[in-house]
Tab-separated table of C-alpha atoms and ligand atoms in Angstrom:
chain	number	residue	atom	x	y	z
A	1	MET	CA	0.049	0.315	-0.149
A	2	LEU	CA	3.264	1.626	0.765
A	3	THR	CA	5.330	2.545	-2.086
A	4	TYR	CA	7.365	3.475	-4.052
A	5	HIS	CA	7.806	5.369	-8.019
A	6	ASP	CA	10.522	7.024	-9.466
A	7	ARG	CA	11.572	7.062	-5.683
A	8	GLN	CA	8.405	9.569	-4.630
A	9	LEU	CA	6.748	7.415	-2.062
A	10	HIS	CA	2.961	6.852	-2.483
A	11	LEU	CA	-0.194	6.409	-0.604
A	12	ASN	CA	-2.143	3.333	-1.519
A	13	GLY	CA	-1.626	5.472	-6.043
A	14	HIS	CA	-1.508	8.357	-4.091
A	15	ALA	CA	2.951	10.931	-4.768
A	16	LEU	CA	2.920	12.406	-1.188
A	17	ALA	CA	5.545	14.876	-2.093
A	18	PRO	CA	2.908	17.770	-3.435
A	19	LEU	CA	0.542	17.315	-1.142
A	20	ALA	CA	2.587	19.287	0.820
A	21	TYR	CA	3.101	21.626	-1.332
A	22	GLY	CA	-1.268	22.989	0.255
A	23	VAL	CA	-1.070	21.886	3.514
A	24	ALA	CA	1.311	22.381	6.142
A	25	THR	CA	3.366	19.745	7.568
A	26	PRO	CA	2.991	17.776	9.918
A	27	PHE	CA	-0.299	16.643	8.225
A	28	TYR	CA	-1.909	13.394	8.357
A	29	VAL	CA	-3.451	11.500	5.249
A	30	TYR	CA	-5.483	8.496	5.048
A	31	SER	CA	-6.388	6.024	1.984
A	32	LEU	CA	-10.028	6.249	2.397
A	33	ASP	CA	-9.837	2.560	0.488
A	34	ALA	CA	-7.355	1.453	2.508
A	35	VAL	CA	-9.968	2.150	5.218
A	36	LEU	CA	-12.950	0.370	4.052
A	37	GLN	CA	-11.504	-2.527	2.623
A	38	ARG	CA	-10.004	-3.686	5.723
A	39	ALA	CA	-13.772	-2.821	6.745
A	40	ARG	CA	-15.276	-4.881	4.106
A	41	ALA	CA	-13.032	-7.339	5.550
A	42	PHE	CA	-13.948	-7.088	8.546
A	43	GLN	CA	-17.504	-7.721	8.259
A	44	GLN	CA	-16.749	-10.764	5.199
A	45	ALA	CA	-15.408	-12.586	8.759
A	46	PHE	CA	-18.801	-12.060	10.907
A	47	PRO	CA	-20.953	-12.130	9.029
A	48	ARG	CA	-23.897	-11.349	11.505
A	49	ALA	CA	-21.386	-9.052	13.678
A	50	TRP	CA	-22.712	-5.373	12.756
A	51	LEU	CA	-18.588	-2.678	13.241
A	52	ALA	CA	-19.900	0.428	15.815
A	53	PHE	CA	-16.088	2.042	14.372
A	54	ALA	CA	-14.183	3.466	18.179
A	55	LEU	CA	-13.400	6.857	16.853
A	56	LYS	CA	-11.242	7.315	19.390
A	57	ALA	CA	-8.852	5.507	17.092
A	58	ASN	CA	-9.923	8.184	13.873
A	59	ARG	CA	-12.004	11.057	14.326
A	60	HIS	CA	-11.668	12.408	10.565
A	61	LEU	CA	-14.861	13.331	9.766
A	62	PRO	CA	-14.732	12.080	6.337
A	63	LEU	CA	-13.061	9.024	7.007
A	64	LEU	CA	-16.548	9.108	9.339
A	65	ARG	CA	-18.830	9.464	6.957
A	66	ALA	CA	-17.286	7.717	4.721
A	67	LEU	CA	-17.829	4.991	6.702
A	68	ALA	CA	-20.935	5.806	8.316
A	69	ALA	CA	-21.540	5.289	4.535
A	70	ALA	CA	-20.645	1.682	4.349
A	71	GLY	CA	-23.403	0.626	7.089
A	72	LEU	CA	-21.344	0.490	9.849
A	73	GLY	CA	-21.948	1.755	13.696
A	74	ALA	CA	-20.170	3.922	15.736
A	75	ASP	CA	-18.594	3.332	18.887
A	76	VAL	CA	-17.709	6.736	21.062
A	77	VAL	CA	-17.255	7.426	24.439
A	78	SER	CA	-17.787	11.737	25.081
A	79	LEU	CA	-19.731	13.522	24.242
A	80	GLY	CA	-17.795	14.647	21.344
A	81	GLU	CA	-17.260	11.557	19.645
A	82	TRP	CA	-21.069	11.241	20.026
A	83	ARG	CA	-21.538	14.823	18.519
A	84	ALA	CA	-18.954	13.773	15.557
A	85	ALA	CA	-21.082	11.065	15.029
A	86	LEU	CA	-23.986	12.532	14.729
A	87	ALA	CA	-22.223	14.999	11.975
A	88	ALA	CA	-21.361	11.459	10.293
A	89	GLY	CA	-24.355	10.527	9.666
A	90	PHE	CA	-23.656	7.074	11.576
A	91	PRO	CA	-27.643	6.422	12.947
A	92	PRO	CA	-28.309	6.436	17.145
A	93	ALA	CA	-29.175	3.211	16.530
A	94	ARG	CA	-25.615	2.347	15.363
A	95	ILE	CA	-23.716	3.728	17.576
A	96	VAL	CA	-22.755	2.236	21.384
A	97	VAL	CA	-21.633	4.573	24.247
A	98	ASN	CA	-18.252	3.107	26.232
A	99	GLY	CA	-16.481	4.405	28.800
A	100	ASN	CA	-16.631	4.629	32.492
A	101	ALA	CA	-16.834	8.411	33.597
A	102	LYS	CA	-19.350	9.908	31.003
A	103	SER	CA	-21.065	12.284	31.796
A	104	ASP	CA	-25.383	13.177	32.284
A	105	ALA	CA	-25.075	15.160	29.339
A	106	LEU	CA	-24.144	12.153	27.365
A	107	LEU	CA	-26.429	9.854	28.310
A	108	ARG	CA	-29.287	12.623	27.768
A	109	ALA	CA	-28.256	12.833	24.234
A	110	ALA	CA	-27.683	9.160	23.840
A	111	ILE	CA	-30.465	7.292	26.077
A	112	ALA	CA	-32.602	10.316	24.116
A	113	ALA	CA	-31.137	9.955	20.533
A	114	GLY	CA	-32.361	5.642	21.549
A	115	VAL	CA	-28.487	4.330	20.626
A	116	ALA	CA	-27.911	0.573	20.247
A	117	SER	CA	-26.473	0.389	24.023
A	118	ILE	CA	-25.474	2.047	26.895
A	119	ASN	CA	-22.502	0.300	27.790
A	120	LEU	CA	-22.607	0.097	31.564
A	121	ASP	CA	-19.189	0.984	33.263
A	122	ALA	CA	-20.176	-0.226	37.272
A	123	ALA	CA	-22.861	-0.911	39.672
A	124	GLU	CA	-22.350	2.427	40.085
A	125	GLU	CA	-23.699	3.353	37.164
A	126	LEU	CA	-27.198	2.384	37.278
A	127	PRO	CA	-28.847	4.805	39.281
A	128	ARG	CA	-27.351	7.877	37.009
A	129	VAL	CA	-29.017	5.753	33.723
A	130	VAL	CA	-31.636	5.778	35.432
A	131	ASP	CA	-32.174	8.940	35.583
A	132	ALA	CA	-31.093	10.104	33.074
A	133	ALA	CA	-33.525	7.537	31.614
A	134	ARG	CA	-36.344	9.112	33.455
A	135	ALA	CA	-35.306	12.743	32.256
A	136	VAL	CA	-35.916	12.589	28.177
A	137	GLY	CA	-38.406	9.439	28.680
A	138	ARG	CA	-37.329	7.369	26.950
A	139	ARG	CA	-35.712	3.938	28.002
A	140	ALA	CA	-32.348	2.661	27.531
A	141	ALA	CA	-30.962	-0.438	25.899
A	142	VAL	CA	-27.775	-1.322	28.311
A	143	ALA	CA	-25.073	-4.307	27.940
A	144	VAL	CA	-22.485	-4.521	30.523
A	145	ARG	CA	-19.356	-4.000	30.350
A	146	VAL	CA	-17.404	-7.239	32.169
A	147	ASN	CA	-14.355	-7.770	33.276
A	148	PRO	CA	-12.730	-11.074	33.365
A	149	GLY	CA	-9.557	-10.040	34.775
A	150	LEU	CA	-8.137	-10.816	31.931
A	151	ASP	CA	-3.439	-11.428	31.319
A	152	VAL	CA	-3.194	-10.216	28.014
A	153	HIS	CA	0.458	-9.716	25.871
A	154	THR	CA	0.007	-5.872	25.076
A	155	HIS	CA	1.559	-3.080	26.675
A	156	PRO	CA	0.585	-2.061	29.851
A	157	HIS	CA	-1.731	0.946	29.073
A	158	LEU	CA	-3.222	-1.738	26.254
A	159	GLN	CA	-4.976	-3.838	28.799
A	160	VAL	CA	-8.155	-2.213	30.099
A	161	ALA	CA	-9.109	-6.030	31.112
A	162	ALA	CA	-7.626	-7.396	34.108
A	163	ARG	CA	-7.646	-7.910	37.358
A	164	GLY	CA	-7.594	-4.617	39.396
A	165	SER	CA	-8.246	-2.427	36.460
A	166	HIS	CA	-10.616	1.065	36.332
A	167	PHE	CA	-12.190	-0.802	34.177
A	168	GLY	CA	-16.079	-2.962	33.491
A	169	VAL	CA	-18.360	-4.607	36.097
A	170	PRO	CA	-15.328	-7.279	37.408
A	171	LEU	CA	-17.388	-11.642	37.240
A	172	THR	CA	-18.190	-11.525	40.942
A	173	ARG	CA	-20.747	-8.394	40.522
A	174	LEU	CA	-22.274	-9.441	36.799
A	175	VAL	CA	-25.067	-10.938	37.713
A	176	GLU	CA	-26.106	-9.270	40.288
A	177	VAL	CA	-25.899	-6.261	38.066
A	178	ALA	CA	-27.008	-8.071	34.854
A	179	GLN	CA	-30.195	-9.256	36.871
A	180	THR	CA	-31.163	-5.021	37.856
A	181	ILE	CA	-31.035	-3.719	34.979
A	182	ALA	CA	-32.803	-6.287	33.931
A	183	ARG	CA	-36.085	-6.087	36.223
A	184	THR	CA	-35.751	-1.351	36.194
A	185	PRO	CA	-38.235	-0.403	34.260
A	186	GLU	CA	-36.310	2.428	32.411
A	187	LEU	CA	-33.834	0.061	31.026
A	188	ALA	CA	-33.598	-2.279	28.565
A	189	TRP	CA	-31.615	-5.512	28.978
A	190	GLN	CA	-29.054	-6.489	25.882
A	191	GLY	CA	-26.095	-8.632	26.628
A	192	ILE	CA	-23.095	-7.755	27.358
A	193	HIS	CA	-19.206	-5.751	26.429
A	194	LEU	CA	-16.116	-7.199	26.682
A	195	HIS	CA	-13.547	-4.662	25.186
A	196	PRO	CA	-10.043	-7.335	26.326
A	197	GLY	CA	-7.392	-4.559	26.091
A	198	SER	CA	-5.642	-3.633	22.230
A	199	GLN	CA	-2.993	-4.298	20.164
A	200	LEU	CA	-3.815	-8.094	20.837
A	201	LEU	CA	-1.869	-10.267	18.007
A	202	GLN	CA	-1.134	-13.531	20.150
A	203	PRO	CA	-4.004	-16.904	19.294
A	204	GLU	CA	-3.869	-17.301	22.864
A	205	ASP	CA	-5.448	-14.020	24.055
A	206	TRP	CA	-7.928	-13.956	21.310
A	207	HIS	CA	-8.612	-17.571	23.049
A	208	ALA	CA	-7.961	-16.160	26.871
A	209	TRP	CA	-11.092	-13.303	25.204
A	210	GLY	CA	-13.161	-16.198	24.313
A	211	ARG	CA	-13.085	-17.878	27.386
A	212	ALA	CA	-14.344	-15.163	29.228
A	213	ALA	CA	-16.986	-14.311	26.979
A	214	ARG	CA	-18.201	-17.863	27.528
A	215	ALA	CA	-18.103	-17.631	31.018
A	216	ALA	CA	-19.065	-15.042	31.406
A	217	ILE	CA	-22.928	-16.126	29.287
A	218	THR	CA	-23.294	-18.981	30.869
A	219	ARG	CA	-23.323	-17.775	34.612
A	220	LEU	CA	-26.167	-15.427	33.126
A	221	ARG	CA	-27.777	-17.661	32.137
A	222	ALA	CA	-27.322	-20.362	35.023
A	223	ALA	CA	-28.720	-17.121	36.824
A	224	GLY	CA	-31.899	-16.968	33.823
A	225	LEU	CA	-30.564	-14.242	32.356
A	226	PRO	CA	-30.581	-14.963	28.087
A	227	VAL	CA	-27.555	-13.372	26.424
A	228	PRO	CA	-28.837	-11.810	23.243
A	229	GLN	CA	-25.806	-9.345	22.227
A	230	VAL	CA	-22.848	-10.075	23.080
A	231	ASN	CA	-19.822	-6.837	22.768
A	232	TRP	CA	-16.722	-7.795	21.787
A	233	GLY	CA	-15.585	-4.292	21.571
A	234	GLY	CA	-12.075	-3.865	19.882
A	235	GLY	CA	-8.663	-5.225	20.185
A	236	LEU	CA	-7.244	-6.466	16.997
A	237	GLY	CA	-3.547	-6.287	16.544
A	238	ILE	CA	-1.151	-5.057	13.740
A	239	THR	CA	2.259	-5.846	13.383
A	240	TYR	CA	3.781	-2.313	12.988
A	241	THR	CA	6.454	-3.499	10.541
A	242	GLU	CA	6.870	-5.574	7.179
A	243	GLU	CA	5.720	-9.186	8.532
A	244	PRO	CA	1.040	-9.086	7.168
A	245	ASP	CA	-1.318	-8.452	9.961
A	246	PRO	CA	-3.217	-11.344	11.197
A	247	THR	CA	-7.217	-11.321	9.969
A	248	PRO	CA	-10.580	-10.459	11.349
A	249	ALA	CA	-11.089	-14.499	9.406
A	250	ASP	CA	-8.108	-15.984	11.838
A	251	LEU	CA	-10.128	-14.326	14.914
A	252	ALA	CA	-12.714	-15.551	14.358
A	253	ALA	CA	-12.522	-19.405	13.372
A	254	VAL	CA	-10.283	-18.549	17.489
A	255	LEU	CA	-14.313	-16.725	19.308
A	256	LEU	CA	-16.822	-17.335	17.579
A	257	PRO	CA	-17.112	-21.490	18.527
A	258	TYR	CA	-16.599	-20.360	22.146
A	259	VAL	CA	-20.405	-18.885	21.606
A	260	ALA	CA	-22.089	-21.426	19.460
A	261	ASP	CA	-24.025	-23.380	21.763
A	262	LEU	CA	-24.522	-19.908	24.170
A	263	GLY	CA	-28.306	-17.968	21.667
A	264	VAL	CA	-26.932	-15.617	21.147
A	265	GLU	CA	-28.599	-13.524	18.475
A	266	ARG	CA	-26.670	-10.079	17.927
A	267	HIS	CA	-22.568	-9.433	17.119
A	268	ILE	CA	-21.621	-6.206	17.384
A	269	PHE	CA	-17.738	-5.034	17.300
A	270	GLU	CA	-15.624	-2.251	18.447
A	271	PRO	CA	-12.459	-2.513	16.089
A	272	GLY	CA	-10.667	1.265	15.655
A	273	ARG	CA	-6.751	0.435	15.382
A	274	TYR	CA	-7.378	-2.080	12.871
A	275	LEU	CA	-9.427	-0.411	10.553
A	276	VAL	CA	-7.310	2.380	10.523
A	277	ALA	CA	-3.888	2.241	11.892
A	278	ARG	CA	-2.436	1.164	7.760
A	279	ALA	CA	-4.158	3.921	6.053
A	280	GLY	CA	-2.793	6.447	7.406
A	281	VAL	CA	1.037	8.383	7.501
A	282	LEU	CA	2.397	10.912	9.314
A	283	VAL	CA	4.321	13.183	6.868
A	284	VAL	CA	6.537	15.687	8.682
A	285	ARG	CA	9.575	18.032	7.654
A	286	VAL	CA	13.197	17.508	8.213
A	287	VAL	CA	13.825	21.404	10.318
A	288	GLN	CA	17.515	19.702	11.079
A	289	VAL	CA	20.349	17.621	10.789
A	290	LYS	CA	22.331	16.607	14.543
A	291	ARG	CA	25.886	15.310	14.410
A	292	ALA	CA	26.658	14.495	18.170
A	293	TRP	CA	27.811	10.853	20.470
A	294	GLY	CA	28.492	8.955	17.634
A	295	ARG	CA	24.695	9.673	16.532
A	296	ARG	CA	22.531	12.021	13.573
A	297	PHE	CA	20.063	12.907	14.484
A	298	VAL	CA	17.671	14.143	12.520
A	299	ALA	CA	15.151	16.872	13.899
A	300	VAL	CA	11.485	17.458	12.942
A	301	ASP	CA	8.547	19.814	12.414
A	302	GLY	CA	6.342	17.130	14.581
A	303	GLY	CA	7.365	14.692	17.469
A	304	MET	CA	5.491	14.078	20.634
A	305	ASN	CA	2.796	16.865	20.128
A	306	ALA	CA	2.020	15.068	16.498
A	307	LEU	CA	2.737	11.623	17.159
A	308	LEU	CA	2.665	10.103	20.437
A	309	ARG	CA	2.776	6.806	20.578
A	310	PRO	CA	6.140	6.145	20.675
A	311	ALA	CA	6.585	8.631	24.279
A	312	LEU	CA	3.370	6.964	26.157
A	313	TYR	CA	3.648	2.626	25.225
A	314	GLY	CA	7.154	3.008	23.264
A	315	ALA	CA	5.780	1.945	20.217
A	316	ARG	CA	7.626	1.800	17.173
A	317	HIS	CA	7.431	3.269	13.881
A	318	ARG	CA	8.909	2.944	10.763
A	319	VAL	CA	9.585	5.783	8.970
A	320	TRP	CA	10.497	6.185	5.526
A	321	PRO	CA	11.753	9.382	3.202
A	322	VAL	CA	9.599	11.148	0.925
A	323	VAL	CA	11.896	11.048	-1.868
A	324	GLN	CA	14.233	7.961	-1.613
A	325	GLY	CA	17.516	8.307	-1.216
A	326	GLU	CA	21.004	6.149	-1.646
A	327	PRO	CA	22.913	4.811	0.756
A	328	ASN	CA	20.524	4.318	3.029
A	329	GLY	CA	21.780	4.887	7.273
A	330	PRO	CA	21.406	5.163	10.726
A	331	ALA	CA	19.209	7.687	12.300
A	332	THR	CA	17.617	8.389	15.063
A	333	VAL	CA	14.731	10.502	14.349
A	334	VAL	CA	13.345	13.336	17.115
A	335	GLY	CA	11.114	16.188	17.826
A	336	PRO	CA	10.691	19.641	18.050
A	337	ASN	CA	9.738	19.683	21.848
A	338	CYS	CA	11.800	20.051	24.277
A	339	GLU	CA	12.132	17.210	26.809
A	340	SER	CA	13.768	13.230	26.373
A	341	ALA	CA	11.025	11.395	25.193
A	342	ASP	CA	10.626	13.603	22.099
A	343	VAL	CA	11.287	10.620	19.977
A	344	LEU	CA	9.630	9.737	17.359
A	345	ALA	CA	12.077	6.592	16.000
A	346	ARG	CA	16.013	5.122	17.061
A	347	ASP	CA	17.541	3.852	14.054
A	348	VAL	CA	15.679	3.626	10.892
A	349	PRO	CA	18.423	3.419	8.067
A	350	LEU	CA	17.275	7.137	6.251
A	351	PRO	CA	19.533	8.785	2.754
A	352	GLU	CA	22.519	10.069	4.644
A	353	ASP	CA	22.150	12.834	2.509
A	354	LEU	CA	18.758	14.042	4.166
A	355	GLY	CA	18.522	17.088	5.005
A	356	PRO	CA	16.458	20.391	6.565
A	357	GLY	CA	12.863	20.694	3.989
A	358	ASP	CA	12.715	16.653	3.017
A	359	LEU	CA	9.762	14.945	4.011
A	360	LEU	CA	9.691	12.104	6.102
A	361	ALA	CA	6.653	9.991	6.502
A	362	VAL	CA	5.815	8.452	9.937
A	363	LEU	CA	4.533	4.241	8.779
A	364	ASP	CA	0.950	3.794	10.686
A	365	ALA	CA	-0.044	6.324	11.474
A	366	GLY	CA	-3.341	6.594	11.140
A	367	ALA	CA	-4.636	5.135	14.434
A	368	TYR	CA	-4.552	6.746	17.026
A	369	GLY	CA	-3.022	9.800	16.600
A	370	ALA	CA	-4.243	12.544	14.643
A	371	THR	CA	-6.864	12.296	18.045
A	372	MET	CA	-4.280	12.226	20.647
A	373	ALA	CA	-2.582	15.040	18.967
A	374	ASN	CA	-2.048	17.838	21.312
A	375	GLY	CA	-0.515	21.349	21.897
A	376	TYR	CA	2.435	20.885	23.374
A	377	ASN	CA	4.624	23.760	23.137
A	378	ALA	CA	2.124	25.896	22.042
A	379	ARG	CA	2.223	23.869	18.843
A	380	PRO	CA	-1.529	23.815	16.624
A	381	LEU	CA	-2.355	20.615	15.961
A	382	PRO	CA	-2.310	19.103	12.407
A	383	ALA	CA	-4.220	19.100	9.305
A	384	GLU	CA	-5.805	15.842	8.376
A	385	LEU	CA	-6.209	15.085	4.446
A	386	LEU	CA	-7.880	11.244	3.338
A	387	VAL	CA	-7.216	10.577	-0.250
B	1	LIG	N1	-13.801	-0.785	23.343
B	1	LIG	C1	-12.654	-0.105	23.378
B	1	LIG	C2	-14.702	0.601	24.653
B	1	LIG	C3	-12.181	0.515	24.105
B	1	LIG	O1	-11.585	0.952	24.390
B	1	LIG	C4	-10.815	0.656	22.734
B	1	LIG	C5	-9.813	0.778	22.310
B	1	LIG	C6	-11.552	-0.003	21.810
B	1	LIG	C7	-12.784	-0.167	20.724
B	1	LIG	C8	-10.655	-0.440	20.619
B	1	LIG	O2	-9.829	-1.134	20.185
B	1	LIG	P1	-9.349	-1.206	18.682
B	1	LIG	O3	-9.643	-1.719	18.248
B	1	LIG	O4	-8.667	0.069	18.805
B	1	LIG	O5	-7.639	-1.843	19.291
B	1	LIG	N2	-4.156	5.202	22.446
B	1	LIG	C9	-3.892	3.821	22.755
B	1	LIG	C10	-4.730	2.389	21.888
B	1	LIG	C11	-5.586	2.867	23.099
B	1	LIG	C12	-7.265	2.265	23.525
B	1	LIG	C13	-7.558	2.128	23.661
B	1	LIG	N3	-9.148	1.560	23.425
B	1	LIG	C14	-3.066	3.330	21.357
B	1	LIG	O6	-2.322	4.628	21.179
B	1	LIG	O7	-2.052	2.409	20.934
């Protein structure tokens, strides 16, 4: 999908360098075809599921509009994401609301509009959801976000269903919370939500996810509560390298058998990263090149302000020159912000003659790039383009 033609880097056929004539760096560019291709693959792997794209991964409005037009739904966690989802044209009946601290304003707006599901994060949230439903005079569709205590292989920041995590209802309280929902007239019981954590690549973790769903549903059924809906959350990872990514079909083959005999009528997935990460790059411009301490430091105009992932998670993103050059040598690509965490990539091969004004592309930046960009050092937010 990223290829060189005549030494020029192209994203799905679109040359990157000309884009920088009209837009200030740093900027993000996404390939719509790449996103839609992945959305289709996901949908094909889970034909009986509907997809609620996680807006936290990418909320570029033209991209969201295209996903809504392609029939996807949305997963939102804030009033801002809720408004973006509506502006993009996602029907409320295809929007789910997540989060461990949903505001009353979000609860009311979502319930009034008739969202598919409020995913309850805690027993303590119940009275607030009931109040919101009363305030707007509409029943709220509610599922319980289960925390099964999963120890999955990912960065600790991305483990959100682990023991001790502040997300979800522990298995030990699941039945009690679900029964309360089922007998509260303002609420309509939907089923469970089980987001296992993000950036999961190993089948071993997918098996733990499937087993956890089975265990939760079995408990509920034993207590006399059918579970018509399972929302599996997001979580399918990408390699961030040349290695191929696991596919949604691989995931389906592991997950679905765990619940096949449990009477589940509806499946929902909330993929974020898998759909958009590979489809986007961050384009930055070289400001200065310094040789010191036996290294070559390439300083560019967007760092942890534009792409926080390397600083926050130690994430490794490939960095490629927008115009190919030879020979290549190792470089450390650093941002312009005044702290040592502001390193975009260490020891990546880049042309030896790279100099001020040259453009670099930071790969696989379509998920959690622009949405986590910030104004550190009083820098403006990066622009976003869709091709
Ligand atoms: N659903 C829920 C309830 C979530 O919390 C998340 C992600 C998703 C779906 C989407 O997960 P995905 O398919 O993207 O793995 N900022 C981090 C990722 C944080 C993910 C948080 N929750 C990063 O840059 O890697």
